[in-house]
Every structure is written in structure tokens, then in C-alpha cells.
């Protein structure tokens, strides 16, 4: 039986408040209040608490840990994901997988770890005045995170789902490389997306949050951050509502946190939404703008023999070939990866109904699934989406898919089909309602080139949410500066993926870890000096 | 509280209803977001017909087992809806409300009754929503597709036919 470090820690006296169990209002006081416990909030909590600062962490999701993770989609999606893993953009054309639990998306991600690509940092330096963010400067921060989270080469054989990408890429001269993963003693089960039951994944849940709690930090789960109370240039308090049950119903208790400094780390979409609800100053209209998703296309392939895409490390191979075939700010590039194949996610992704759907799903064992993650935010025609508030204050991302995107989508479908056929696929089915499947590369090429891809019919998904509180040297271009400090409010920082001024062009967790570590270390120094 | 999406849904309902000279007073009431269990209970006939059409040969042909699996899907749909934000629950409530009203759903493409509906006819109706150039009709199709098929394949009893062995046993 595996130990559960969270439950052991709680038994030892870690300070955790489940706000859904509060019988009355609660008031907390801290040096730093961190809102959100994902990649940004987790690193910030660790770095800040290690300098002796008193930290309170606020999380809307539940505290679930390894012994709760039973590798069942029916349990994982409603309890660990935003909107039961069915969060969508305003026109419902993009489905967003984003975590909503202690540890945020790091609790449910597929462990892929990439440093921020050099072309991305270069673009930020040139376009957003972030001149300090050189590869050399950031390397030290990435290295710290890599050491803490055991990020290293994955040396075990790739599962067949990933091997198809490698094999097909080799056949057509497309370079495919191995993904580094944040795991220690991984059992190679394939259920990273449902919470790691063996504690092998070095997520925030198993590393930084326990470190902060062991230093006396307080964790409040099931508390929704409603608004920051501010006056002049300072925030005085955070007001939260306790949640009830596992979903979105409100409880009756309120939680109020006063602190010297506030770190917003709710992830893109939720971080800008909190600042919007708080009516934070936004003199240049940057808040909630330029939210990016790596909008992704899906291509299935019948390989004619067992793939068993549910088994084994979900992502171990990638190709950046199509990111480098044109300039970063030219036609939209895309990264290729494999995606795990489990019944619910697969059943939702497969097009059609009745006989057609059934035929696909009864062949799930032999099905390989490839995804193309499009790099958004580098071209004038790729402005991303805008976070808005619904009448009840709930956020909604309005992200229009335009011709610039669909040009990339078509190239991505073509690239994936070519690779899948080169690897031996008998049939390839790019996920669009109008495609029933192609039996050869020639047929796929002709069919795809004739097809006018469009929102909804072409299935688009995202697991990476970035931007909305962009950093920029000048306050006219961003919400925060290069250290995540709010341009107008002096004791407010944003430390999560929402500070990225473009998408990353790679799975973003390590980019968030490295940048947050740097910015939290700077904040700790600033606070020490008063 | 009225959301923009809700206004659009009701707007479409209004346009559709105008042609049939029907008012849709139920859709115009604000108030708390509906609960999933309640929504499913109020729309069992519609959801059952849609589930039978979407699932087709995935369901056993025999009566009692077939009923049990459809019942499990409807129950899971209720649980899913309960874990969605209020704004989404309202949208789903609006959609179900439209499908419940014969004149409204006739304008969407299905004028028949839900109890005992012919699955082939319901399939054609769903395909019409899917292939429509009107975004809201497509959204309705995807909402039903994902809700029903996701709920069905979440059940371990459905896995054998997919080849999925279920999660590994940990020592």
C-alpha cells in the first residue's frame, strides 16, 4: 500500500481548513496570501515560506491526495477539474482541461516538462521589453525547479501510443524527441490525468505545498476568492465564499484574509477574473486580454494492432518540427504530441453517433491518438481570447477561432495523418464531424485539402491556459511587470501562467515553475527590506 | 441573473416560437439554477430518446439490462450537471426546456413525441442539429453528444466491449 504524504502530514498537525465544513465565518492574517495552489501558487508558497514569511494559501478546489486517486474518470473529472473537465470557451468551440484541486493542474497534468523555448523568450524581450528574460538568466531558475521536481529524461520505453509518433516521424524525416517528466519512481501506469496514486508525480501537491505546510503555512480549500478589497494603491484583504459539495454551490460561511502582500495564482481565466471582479485599476485595458490556449487538434488512427493508449506514461515523445518550419511570428506553428486514450475522454472526442461511434469505440484498443498544439499569440492575427465576467461573476473566455488558426489546423491534420500513415495506420480520422476516416495518405491529403475547417465541427481542445494578466515592461502593454508585480497596485503580484504575454509553444508547467521561483525570490527579498 | 448566452438561447427560442405563435414563459423566469437531478427527472422521456439514438448498438437489446444501462446514463447526466457552474446549468435547463416544447423542437427539426420515439428519426434530428450552420444548434448537439456518451462510457460495465481493462490493481 502506498503512503499518502498529505494525510500523514495532516495527522501530524498541518494547518488545513476545509471551508465547506466551516460553521461560521473565518478571519485569517498572514504576511502573504496566495490565491491558487497550482504551478504558480505552489512554488510561490514554498519559496516565500522558506524565508520565514507567514503564508496562507486559498484554493477553490478540494484537497484530494494519492489514496483518493482511484484512476477512475467518473471520479477524477468532477472532483479535480474546472467545470467537470468540460470548461468551454464562449461559443463552446474549445474544450479546456484545467485543474481545480489542491495542486491545480499539476495534480492532473501529463508531466511533460519543457523549458520556455528560446524563440518565445526572444519574442518577449523584443516585443514586451522583458529584456532580463534571456535563456542564460532563466536557465538557473529552470534548473532549481528541475532539481526540486526530479525533472529528467524518461528512459523507459515509450508506450505504443507515443512510439507511433516516433516511428512515423522517422519515416518521413520529422525529428521526434523524448519528453522530460517530473516523476520520481514512476510506475508507468498511464493515469497521470486522474491524480497520481503512487506519489511518483512531483506535482505541487506532493512537493511545494507539503513543504510550505510543514513550515506552518495555512491551506484553506473549498474557498472561492470573490474579490480583493483595495484602496489607493494597496490591497487590504481578500474576501472568499466557502463552497458546498463538490461542485459550484456556495456555502454560507465567508473567509476573509488580511495580508501584507497578495499573490494571485488562480491560473489564466480565473486570475484575470478575480482582478476583474475586484475592479482593479486597468488604465490601458489589458486585463483579461490576450488569453492563450495552444488550441489543439486531435487525430485518431486505427493501427491494426494493439496500442492500448491508456497504459504507460501518457506523453514521452514530441516533435517541434512544425514549430520551426516558419518564423515564430509567421504562419502558426504547432507542436506534436500523443494523448492518452481513456473511455470517457475518447468517447467524447470521437465524432458521430450510434453505429459509427460504436465502431470507433470498440476499436479503442488499436487506436492511436495524436494531438497538435498550436502556438498562439505571436502574430497580429493571433490575439487569443478575452476573459469576461458573466452576470454572476463567473468567468467566461471568449476565444474566436479565425482563418489564421484554421490554416494551421489544416496543416496540423495533414502532418498528423502523414505521420500516422507512415507509422502503419490502416485508417486515420482527424476529429471533425464531417470526416468519417481516410484509408490512405493520398485520400487524407485530398480530403483534408478540400475541407473547409470551422468552429465546432472541427473539434478543438486545450490543456494549457496562459495570459490574461500579461507581463510587460511598460504599463501600457501589460497588467504586471517582469517580476509579476502589478503595475498599479503595490502589494499585489500575479504568479501563474496568466502572466505570459504569448503562449509558450510547449507544455507550460516548467515555464511557470521557473518564472515564479525567480519572481517569488525577488518578492521575498523586497518584503525583507520592507 | 441573465447571462449573455442565456439571452441568446431565449432569443433563438423567441424567434422559433414566433413562427409557431407560441410564447415560452418558462424560459423567461430567472431564479436559482436548476439542479441536475431535477432537470433529468423533468426531461426523462427526451433524454431517454436521445440516449437511445446516440448510443444505438452500444446498448444491449434485451429489455431489463437495456433499461438499467439507460437509467444509469440518465443518473450520471444528473450528477454531471450538478457539478457544473450555475450559468451552464441554466443553459442546459434552457436547452432541455426548448426540447420539451413540441412547437419549439419542431422548428429545431423534430416534431414528434419523446416517449416511444423512433431512434432513426431522432438520429436524423440530431444530425440536423450537428450539421446546421447555426452555432446554437451545433452547441445543442455537442452538449447532448458529450453528456450522454461520456456518461455511458464512465460506467465500468460498458468497458468490456471497448477492450479497456479498467485501472490496474495496485499492490
XYZ file of C-alpha atoms in Angstrom:
701
model
C 0.000 0.000 0.000
C 1.261 3.452 -0.829
C 1.615 6.072 1.854
C -0.326 9.280 1.483
C 2.020 12.127 2.420
C -0.853 14.607 2.644
C -2.912 12.530 5.063
C 0.202 11.788 7.111
C 1.026 15.470 7.276
C -2.491 16.400 8.311
C -2.288 13.784 11.084
C 0.898 15.474 12.261
C -0.902 18.774 12.555
C -0.544 20.622 9.252
C -2.943 23.520 9.183
C -5.750 22.843 6.722
C -9.197 24.395 6.759
C -11.864 22.797 4.584
C -14.083 25.838 4.170
C -17.064 23.679 3.178
C -17.084 22.440 6.777
C -16.983 25.896 8.396
C -19.927 26.593 10.684
C -19.156 30.300 10.866
C -17.117 32.987 9.159
C -13.333 32.833 9.459
C -10.729 35.603 9.525
C -7.069 34.871 8.807
C -4.000 37.052 8.892
C -0.728 36.432 7.046
C 2.355 38.043 5.604
C 1.424 36.726 2.175
C -1.926 35.451 0.952
C -1.587 33.203 -2.113
C -4.722 32.616 -4.152
C -4.481 29.333 -6.037
C -2.280 26.305 -5.411
C -1.225 25.221 -8.892
C 2.160 25.560 -10.569
C 2.482 29.235 -9.625
C 0.863 29.198 -6.182
C 2.720 26.057 -5.151
C 6.186 27.363 -5.999
C 5.373 30.780 -4.503
C 4.204 29.162 -1.244
C 7.390 27.136 -0.960
C 9.783 29.979 -1.801
C 8.045 32.571 0.389
C 7.514 30.288 3.405
C 11.177 29.197 3.244
C 12.215 32.764 4.060
C 10.125 32.773 7.234
C 7.109 34.588 5.837
C 3.722 33.508 7.155
C 1.731 32.179 4.204
C -1.982 31.475 3.753
C -2.984 29.522 0.617
C -6.530 29.774 -0.750
C -7.873 27.069 -3.052
C -11.354 26.737 -4.554
C -10.980 23.030 -5.273
C -10.888 20.156 -2.836
C -7.898 18.688 -1.043
C -7.558 15.236 -2.588
C -4.427 13.113 -2.375
C -2.944 9.816 -3.518
C -5.243 7.474 -1.591
C -8.231 9.298 -3.109
C -6.920 8.825 -6.643
C -8.597 5.630 -7.863
C -7.804 6.079 -11.557
C -11.478 6.489 -12.493
C -12.536 9.161 -14.935
C -16.011 9.281 -13.355
C -14.430 10.407 -10.089
C -11.491 12.424 -11.350
C -13.202 14.832 -13.734
C -15.891 16.197 -11.371
C -13.566 16.414 -8.379
C -10.235 17.517 -9.860
C -11.059 19.638 -12.924
C -12.627 23.016 -13.659
C -16.279 22.549 -14.618
C -16.021 18.740 -14.533
C -13.412 18.802 -17.320
C -15.950 20.424 -19.642
C -14.949 24.066 -19.303
C -15.549 25.711 -22.649
C -14.944 28.938 -24.479
C -17.933 31.262 -25.002
C -19.037 29.710 -28.306
C -18.285 26.201 -26.953
C -15.813 25.561 -29.764
C -12.844 24.799 -27.471
C -12.946 22.370 -24.556
C -10.483 23.284 -21.799
C -8.919 20.793 -19.413
C -7.774 22.711 -16.346
C -7.261 21.579 -12.759
C -9.449 22.624 -9.836
C -7.959 20.967 -6.783
C -5.081 21.460 -4.376
C -2.049 21.405 -6.669
C -4.121 22.829 -9.533
C -3.386 21.465 -12.977
C -0.102 19.979 -11.724
C -2.158 17.350 -9.875
C -3.735 16.184 -13.129
C -1.274 17.072 -15.893
C 0.585 14.537 -18.008
C 4.021 15.520 -16.545
C 5.555 16.930 -19.732
C 8.358 19.317 -18.819
C 9.931 21.820 -21.203
C 11.940 24.953 -20.525
C 10.475 28.059 -22.157
C 11.651 27.804 -25.785
C 14.309 30.301 -26.863
C 12.181 31.854 -29.663
C 9.440 32.569 -27.110
C 11.776 34.362 -24.686
C 13.339 36.275 -27.583
C 9.889 37.443 -28.718
C 9.092 38.582 -25.162
C 12.340 40.543 -24.936
C 11.764 42.243 -28.258
C 8.014 42.872 -28.117
C 7.293 43.295 -24.425
C 10.524 44.844 -23.150
C 11.269 41.861 -20.899
C 14.977 42.285 -21.525
C 16.123 40.316 -18.472
C 14.448 37.126 -19.652
C 17.341 35.615 -21.569
C 17.957 31.888 -21.906
C 21.013 32.210 -19.659
C 19.162 34.182 -16.981
C 16.240 31.765 -16.890
C 18.396 28.616 -17.040
C 19.321 28.932 -13.380
C 15.696 29.144 -12.302
C 14.639 26.238 -14.511
C 17.477 24.196 -13.045
C 16.247 24.814 -9.495
C 12.767 23.636 -10.437
C 14.125 20.654 -12.347
C 16.105 19.558 -9.305
C 13.245 20.049 -6.868
C 10.749 18.186 -9.069
C 13.065 15.435 -10.354
C 12.575 16.582 -13.931
C 14.707 14.303 -16.041
C 14.838 12.213 -19.182
C 12.325 9.421 -19.351
C 14.431 6.372 -20.082
C 11.820 3.600 -20.034
C 10.477 2.576 -23.437
C 7.690 4.764 -24.785
C 4.272 3.159 -24.935
C 2.922 2.297 -28.370
C 0.748 5.423 -28.433
C 3.928 7.546 -28.298
C 6.018 5.155 -30.400
C 3.719 5.745 -33.364
C 4.752 9.398 -33.336
C 8.424 8.453 -33.151
C 8.218 5.773 -35.829
C 6.110 7.765 -38.250
C 8.226 10.874 -37.774
C 11.419 8.947 -38.519
C 9.898 7.540 -41.705
C 9.158 10.964 -43.173
C 12.198 12.789 -41.799
C 10.487 14.653 -38.988
C 12.607 14.864 -35.867
C 10.923 13.370 -32.799
C 12.464 13.736 -29.357
C 11.880 12.459 -25.850
C 9.913 14.441 -23.304
C 11.369 15.048 -19.861
C 8.990 14.279 -16.991
C 8.611 15.418 -13.367
C 8.424 11.962 -11.819
C 10.327 10.000 -9.181
C 9.939 6.208 -9.145
C 7.166 6.292 -11.733
C 5.143 3.059 -12.075
C 4.391 3.833 -15.721
C 0.659 3.347 -15.137
C -0.752 5.971 -17.507
C -3.213 7.662 -15.164
C -1.430 10.992 -14.556
C -4.587 12.803 -15.662
C -6.631 11.354 -12.799
C -4.187 12.157 -10.000
C -1.087 10.055 -9.339
C -1.950 7.187 -6.964
C 1.709 6.355 -6.232
C 3.001 9.873 -5.452
C 5.553 9.440 -8.228
C 4.448 12.598 -9.983
C 6.314 15.503 -8.448
C 3.357 17.870 -8.588
C 2.785 20.825 -6.288
C 0.554 18.520 -4.221
C 3.466 16.260 -3.301
C 6.344 18.769 -3.135
C 5.993 22.502 -2.536
C 2.646 22.505 -0.757
C 3.763 19.913 1.832
C 6.998 21.924 2.245
C 5.035 25.092 2.965
C 2.601 23.302 5.286
C 5.459 21.762 7.243
C 6.714 25.308 7.881
C 3.385 26.346 9.339
C 1.651 27.724 6.271
C -2.152 27.519 6.313
C -4.124 25.897 3.490
C -7.781 26.794 3.013
C -9.541 24.557 0.478
C -13.093 24.868 -0.899
C -12.903 28.663 -0.614
C -13.668 30.715 -3.712
C -11.807 34.012 -3.900
C -14.537 36.575 -4.635
C -12.664 39.845 -4.570
C -9.654 41.737 -3.357
C -10.517 44.773 -1.252
C -8.296 47.705 -2.206
C -7.975 51.425 -1.868
C -5.483 53.790 -3.451
C -2.534 51.630 -4.392
C -2.896 48.885 -1.774
C -4.924 45.734 -1.251
C -6.086 45.227 2.340
C -7.962 41.945 2.250
C -9.245 39.022 0.239
C -12.883 38.045 0.601
C -13.886 34.438 -0.078
C -17.045 32.371 -0.090
C -16.992 28.838 1.272
C -18.162 26.243 -1.233
C -20.518 23.343 -0.623
C -20.487 19.814 -2.039
C -18.074 19.031 -4.833
C -19.290 21.490 -7.439
C -20.065 25.173 -7.633
C -22.748 25.652 -4.995
C -21.991 28.232 -2.349
C -21.981 27.504 1.352
C -22.946 30.099 3.914
C -19.582 30.877 5.543
C -17.249 33.640 4.454
C -13.473 33.672 4.747
C -11.531 36.924 4.976
C -7.752 37.102 4.728
C -5.681 40.175 5.544
C -2.035 40.236 4.494
C 0.908 42.468 3.686
C 1.097 41.126 0.154
C -1.280 39.217 -2.128
C -0.192 36.757 -4.795
C -2.823 35.887 -7.391
C -2.178 32.418 -8.832
C -5.556 31.102 -9.936
C -4.321 30.296 -13.420
C -5.258 32.054 -16.608
C -9.033 32.636 -16.806
C -9.518 32.615 -13.003
C -6.735 35.097 -12.132
C -7.880 37.824 -14.522
C -11.469 37.097 -13.429
C -10.601 37.769 -9.776
C -8.975 41.079 -10.732
C -11.990 41.959 -12.898
C -14.422 41.180 -10.060
C -12.256 43.319 -7.770
C -12.496 46.178 -10.291
C -8.723 46.558 -10.180
C -7.293 49.554 -11.998
C -6.720 48.732 -15.659
C -5.955 52.085 -17.292
C -4.775 50.565 -20.559
C -7.434 47.898 -20.962
C -5.036 44.956 -20.712
C -6.792 42.870 -18.059
C -8.273 39.610 -19.360
C -6.979 40.327 -22.874
C -4.654 38.064 -24.827
C -5.556 34.806 -23.137
C -3.974 31.880 -24.958
C -4.775 28.185 -25.152
C -2.489 26.298 -27.526
C -5.722 25.351 -29.324
C -5.184 21.714 -30.236
C -6.349 19.380 -32.967
C -6.878 15.673 -32.475
C -6.160 12.889 -34.940
C -7.053 9.248 -34.279
C -5.538 6.305 -36.112
C -6.511 2.659 -36.374
C -3.123 0.954 -36.190
C -4.496 -2.514 -36.872
C -2.849 -3.926 -33.747
C -2.790 -3.217 -30.032
C -1.906 0.318 -28.943
C -3.616 0.366 -25.520
C -3.235 4.097 -25.210
C -4.462 4.053 -21.615
C -1.365 2.238 -20.441
C 2.068 3.691 -19.767
C 3.423 7.210 -19.354
C 0.982 9.319 -21.388
C 3.425 11.688 -23.054
C 7.027 10.707 -23.755
C 7.602 11.788 -27.369
C 7.177 15.118 -29.129
C 8.088 16.891 -32.312
C 8.799 20.585 -32.693
C 9.424 20.175 -36.413
C 6.371 22.200 -37.419
C 7.177 24.995 -34.975
C 10.422 25.600 -36.825
C 9.248 25.446 -40.441
C 8.414 29.165 -40.394
C 9.312 32.213 -38.235
C 7.724 32.372 -34.775
C 5.559 35.298 -35.900
C 4.753 33.844 -39.303
C 2.095 31.248 -40.096
C 1.037 29.478 -36.894
C 3.299 26.609 -35.895
C 2.329 23.551 -33.881
C 3.884 21.002 -31.571
C 3.046 17.321 -31.947
C 2.453 15.000 -29.002
C 0.415 11.897 -28.166
C -2.609 11.969 -25.849
C -3.732 9.161 -23.530
C -6.797 7.153 -24.519
C -9.350 6.503 -21.770
C -13.024 5.653 -22.332
C -14.768 8.893 -21.314
C -12.380 11.339 -22.938
C -12.210 9.132 -26.011
C -15.993 8.690 -26.247
C -16.461 12.450 -26.103
C -13.744 13.111 -28.679
C -14.952 10.589 -31.244
C -17.352 12.108 -33.746
C -20.705 10.772 -34.840
C -23.217 8.603 -33.041
C -24.837 5.166 -32.954
C -23.130 2.669 -35.314
C -20.309 4.988 -36.372
C -19.431 5.947 -32.810
C -19.716 2.382 -31.606
C -17.381 1.089 -34.310
C -14.755 3.590 -33.277
C -15.014 2.874 -29.596
C -14.961 -0.911 -29.926
C -11.638 -0.421 -31.700
C -10.236 1.773 -28.919
C -7.537 -0.815 -28.110
C -5.967 -0.355 -31.549
C -6.394 3.399 -31.644
C -3.523 5.859 -31.500
C -4.297 9.478 -30.651
C -2.050 12.312 -31.725
C -2.518 15.989 -30.913
C -1.178 19.179 -32.464
C -0.837 22.125 -30.070
C -0.954 25.408 -31.970
C 1.325 28.214 -30.804
C -0.934 31.244 -30.420
C -0.103 34.861 -29.620
C 2.874 35.647 -31.843
C 1.179 37.015 -34.965
C -1.097 40.078 -35.289
C -3.926 37.729 -36.322
C -3.483 35.685 -33.137
C -4.700 37.902 -30.319
C -6.050 34.990 -28.247
C -9.221 35.326 -26.214
C -10.707 37.726 -23.698
C -11.835 36.791 -20.195
C -15.198 38.324 -19.353
C -17.474 38.054 -16.359
C -20.957 36.605 -16.566
C -23.720 38.280 -14.589
C -22.968 36.191 -11.510
C -19.245 36.988 -11.662
C -18.274 33.631 -13.125
C -15.582 33.907 -15.807
C -16.001 33.046 -19.434
C -13.300 33.035 -22.072
C -14.344 34.414 -25.431
C -11.843 32.951 -27.894
C -12.638 33.238 -31.588
C -11.104 30.700 -33.960
C -10.205 32.575 -37.137
C -8.794 31.772 -40.568
C -5.234 32.203 -39.324
C -5.867 29.377 -36.847
C -7.710 27.117 -39.292
C -4.849 27.431 -41.766
C -2.629 25.886 -39.067
C -5.326 23.378 -38.147
C -5.373 22.041 -41.676
C -1.586 21.764 -41.830
C -1.673 20.040 -38.436
C -4.276 17.499 -39.572
C -2.193 16.822 -42.680
C 1.031 16.425 -40.697
C -0.546 14.062 -38.177
C -2.193 11.940 -40.874
C 1.061 11.675 -42.814
C 2.936 10.548 -39.704
C 0.212 8.108 -38.657
C 0.082 6.501 -42.101
C 3.894 6.389 -42.231
C 3.804 4.508 -38.920
C 1.459 1.923 -40.412
C -2.044 3.235 -39.723
C -4.850 1.439 -41.594
C -7.200 4.361 -41.165
C -6.760 7.922 -39.895
C -9.608 10.023 -38.542
C -8.853 13.697 -37.875
C -11.553 14.764 -35.418
C -14.062 16.807 -37.372
C -17.733 15.923 -37.632
C -17.543 15.772 -41.404
C -14.644 13.316 -41.585
C -15.545 9.640 -41.476
C -11.955 8.463 -41.813
C -9.318 8.123 -44.520
C -7.853 4.827 -45.731
C -4.621 6.174 -47.214
C -2.340 9.172 -47.043
C -3.375 10.161 -50.576
C -7.047 10.015 -49.614
C -6.391 12.000 -46.429
C -4.441 14.642 -48.311
C -7.150 15.101 -50.929
C -9.962 15.006 -48.370
C -8.371 17.446 -45.945
C -7.319 19.891 -48.624
C -10.900 20.061 -49.889
C -12.408 20.546 -46.444
C -13.232 23.961 -45.022
C -12.438 23.556 -41.326
C -14.663 25.541 -38.990
C -15.557 26.053 -35.311
C -17.469 23.267 -33.523
C -17.387 20.874 -36.480
C -13.625 20.735 -36.070
C -13.022 19.599 -32.505
C -10.542 21.841 -30.692
C -9.256 21.207 -27.194
C -6.820 22.829 -24.796
C -4.973 21.784 -21.678
C -2.822 24.908 -21.403
C -4.273 28.222 -20.305
C -1.965 31.240 -20.480
C -2.153 35.032 -20.461
C -4.827 37.494 -19.403
C -2.602 39.267 -16.846
C 0.307 39.737 -19.208
C 3.681 40.921 -18.017
C 5.335 43.762 -19.881
C 7.972 46.320 -19.013
C 5.599 49.144 -19.853
C 2.271 49.513 -18.086
C 0.666 50.343 -21.407
C 1.354 46.790 -22.622
C 0.630 44.648 -19.593
C -1.016 44.117 -16.242
C 2.155 43.255 -14.314
C 5.857 43.966 -14.718
C 8.560 41.433 -15.480
C 8.602 40.316 -11.834
C 4.856 39.750 -11.715
C 4.242 42.927 -9.678
C 1.014 44.698 -10.574
C 1.689 47.932 -12.450
C -0.778 49.977 -10.385
C -1.167 48.160 -7.045
C 1.985 47.960 -4.968
C 1.301 44.940 -2.747
C -0.176 42.716 -5.447
C 1.591 40.160 -7.642
C 0.426 37.644 -10.213
C 2.412 34.416 -10.327
C 0.990 31.847 -12.714
C 0.559 31.171 -16.411
C -1.638 34.227 -16.784
C 1.438 36.488 -16.849
C 2.725 35.050 -20.127
C 2.372 37.666 -22.870
C 2.005 34.952 -25.526
C 1.510 31.221 -25.367
C 4.663 29.249 -24.554
C 4.786 26.931 -27.544
C 5.341 23.996 -25.174
C 3.566 22.432 -22.210
C 3.810 25.317 -19.764
C 4.376 23.846 -16.300
C 8.166 24.286 -16.172
C 7.868 27.813 -17.586
C 5.548 28.663 -14.679
C 7.805 26.987 -12.096
C 10.967 28.758 -13.239
C 9.499 32.215 -13.659
C 7.554 32.006 -10.389
C 10.627 30.874 -8.470
C 12.545 33.894 -9.762
C 9.701 36.306 -9.029
C 8.869 34.899 -5.599
C 12.540 35.049 -4.572
C 12.587 38.707 -5.612
C 9.367 39.383 -3.706
C 10.766 37.718 -0.566
C 13.810 39.989 -0.802
C 11.647 43.065 -1.301
C 9.495 42.166 1.712
C 12.541 41.547 3.913
C 13.818 45.004 3.084
C 10.348 46.368 3.834
C -29.305 36.984 -13.312
C -29.339 36.903 -17.091
C -26.200 35.875 -18.878
C -25.447 36.814 -22.440
C -25.636 33.190 -23.528
C -28.993 32.797 -21.830
C -30.327 35.794 -23.650
C -29.170 34.279 -26.918
C -30.770 30.941 -26.136
C -34.007 32.647 -25.213
C -33.615 34.887 -28.234
C -33.452 31.883 -30.512
C -36.354 30.353 -28.644
C -38.289 33.551 -29.151
C -37.628 33.627 -32.886
C -38.507 29.974 -33.233
C -41.591 30.400 -31.124
C -42.770 33.461 -33.003
C -43.234 31.372 -36.118
C -45.442 28.984 -34.238
C -47.194 31.723 -32.289
C -46.133 30.214 -29.008
C -44.810 32.065 -26.012
C -42.214 30.473 -23.822
C -42.909 31.920 -20.398
C -40.988 29.167 -18.604
C -37.748 30.176 -20.207
C -38.100 33.736 -19.103
C -38.089 33.067 -15.390
C -34.828 33.885 -13.654
C -34.129 32.409 -10.230
C -31.770 29.744 -8.942
C -30.008 27.448 -11.384
C -31.772 24.113 -11.737
C -30.331 21.005 -10.093
C -29.184 18.165 -12.352
C -31.378 15.564 -10.706
C -34.419 17.777 -11.119
C -33.598 18.558 -14.760
C -33.191 14.897 -15.600
C -36.380 13.959 -13.729
C -38.331 16.605 -15.652
C -36.954 15.541 -19.015
C -36.612 11.787 -18.694
C -38.544 10.991 -21.888
C -36.474 13.349 -24.011
C -33.146 12.235 -22.543
C -34.064 8.576 -22.877
C -34.957 9.021 -26.562
C -31.760 10.983 -27.227
C -29.641 8.417 -25.353
C -31.176 5.516 -27.293
C -30.440 7.303 -30.565
C -26.884 8.356 -29.701
C -25.899 5.007 -28.223
C -27.610 2.762 -30.762
C -25.887 -0.618 -30.859
C -23.864 0.199 -27.743
C -26.916 -0.738 -25.694
C -27.948 -4.325 -25.060
C -31.043 -5.386 -26.964
C -32.603 -7.206 -24.010
C -35.173 -5.215 -22.058
C -34.130 -5.126 -18.430
C -30.390 -4.732 -18.995
C -31.089 -2.083 -21.621
C -33.330 -0.166 -19.228
C -30.736 -0.422 -16.461
C -27.971 0.988 -18.655
C -30.108 3.846 -19.930
C -31.180 4.540 -16.354
C -27.528 4.678 -15.307
C -26.774 7.151 -18.102
C -29.597 9.456 -17.036
C -28.485 9.290 -13.413
C -24.906 10.089 -14.409
C -26.118 13.033 -16.530
C -27.846 14.443 -13.455
C -24.688 14.079 -11.386
C -22.618 15.702 -14.129
C -24.951 18.686 -14.369
C -24.826 19.117 -10.599
C -21.070 19.627 -10.812
C -21.325 22.412 -13.376
C -21.431 26.163 -12.699
C -24.830 27.822 -12.328
C -24.541 29.561 -15.703
C -24.035 26.243 -17.503
C -26.859 24.591 -15.559
C -29.157 27.380 -16.738
C -28.079 26.885 -20.344
C -28.748 23.170 -20.109
C -32.103 23.923 -18.470
C -32.950 26.245 -21.364
C -31.944 23.622 -23.914
C -33.994 20.907 -22.223
C -36.889 23.360 -21.937
C -36.787 24.023 -25.676
C -36.675 20.334 -26.496
C -39.631 19.725 -24.182
C -41.908 22.109 -26.093
C -43.259 20.472 -29.206
C -43.623 23.617 -31.364
C -40.135 24.782 -30.397
C -38.496 21.457 -31.111
C -40.456 21.119 -34.331
C -38.756 24.281 -35.515
C -35.436 22.795 -34.434
C -36.219 19.761 -36.573
C -38.189 17.243 -34.536
C -41.958 17.495 -34.235
C -42.621 14.071 -32.766
C -43.215 12.922 -29.222
C -40.397 11.699 -26.999
C -41.939 8.592 -25.437
C -41.510 5.737 -27.876
C -39.660 7.938 -30.382
C -38.157 6.173 -33.403
C -34.375 6.209 -32.913
C -33.771 6.641 -36.625
C -35.884 9.771 -36.650
C -34.160 11.109 -33.535
C -30.783 10.335 -35.126
C -31.739 12.350 -38.174
C -32.870 15.193 -35.914
C -29.546 15.144 -34.025
C -27.595 15.013 -37.280
C -29.559 18.055 -38.423
C -28.516 19.959 -35.312
C -24.905 18.877 -35.799
C -24.759 19.842 -39.468
C -26.602 23.119 -39.048
C -24.848 26.373 -39.834
C -26.436 27.881 -36.719
C -23.915 27.763 -33.901
C -26.509 27.281 -31.153
C -27.932 24.208 -32.855
C -24.457 22.719 -33.135
C -23.817 23.547 -29.487
C -27.011 21.697 -28.564
C -25.820 18.619 -30.446
C -22.401 18.608 -28.803
C -23.889 19.143 -25.350
C -26.108 16.074 -25.790
C -23.369 14.023 -27.506
C -20.789 14.637 -24.817
C -23.173 14.350 -21.875
C -24.718 11.052 -22.965
C -21.690 9.298 -24.447
C -19.344 10.484 -21.678
C -21.787 9.325 -19.010
C -22.271 5.936 -20.686
C -18.576 5.099 -21.003
C -17.838 6.260 -17.462
C -19.623 3.087 -16.309
C -17.295 0.098 -15.787
C -19.981 -2.236 -17.164
C -19.501 -0.670 -20.610
C -15.735 -1.154 -20.770
C -15.507 -4.795 -21.839
C -16.742 -4.012 -25.346
C -14.108 -1.285 -25.753
C -11.217 -3.532 -24.774
C -10.386 -1.257 -21.879
C -9.492 -3.425 -18.875
C -10.082 -0.737 -16.264
C -7.432 0.690 -13.975
C -4.590 -1.574 -12.865
C -4.639 -3.061 -9.380
C -2.082 -1.523 -7.064
C -0.294 -3.701 -4.532
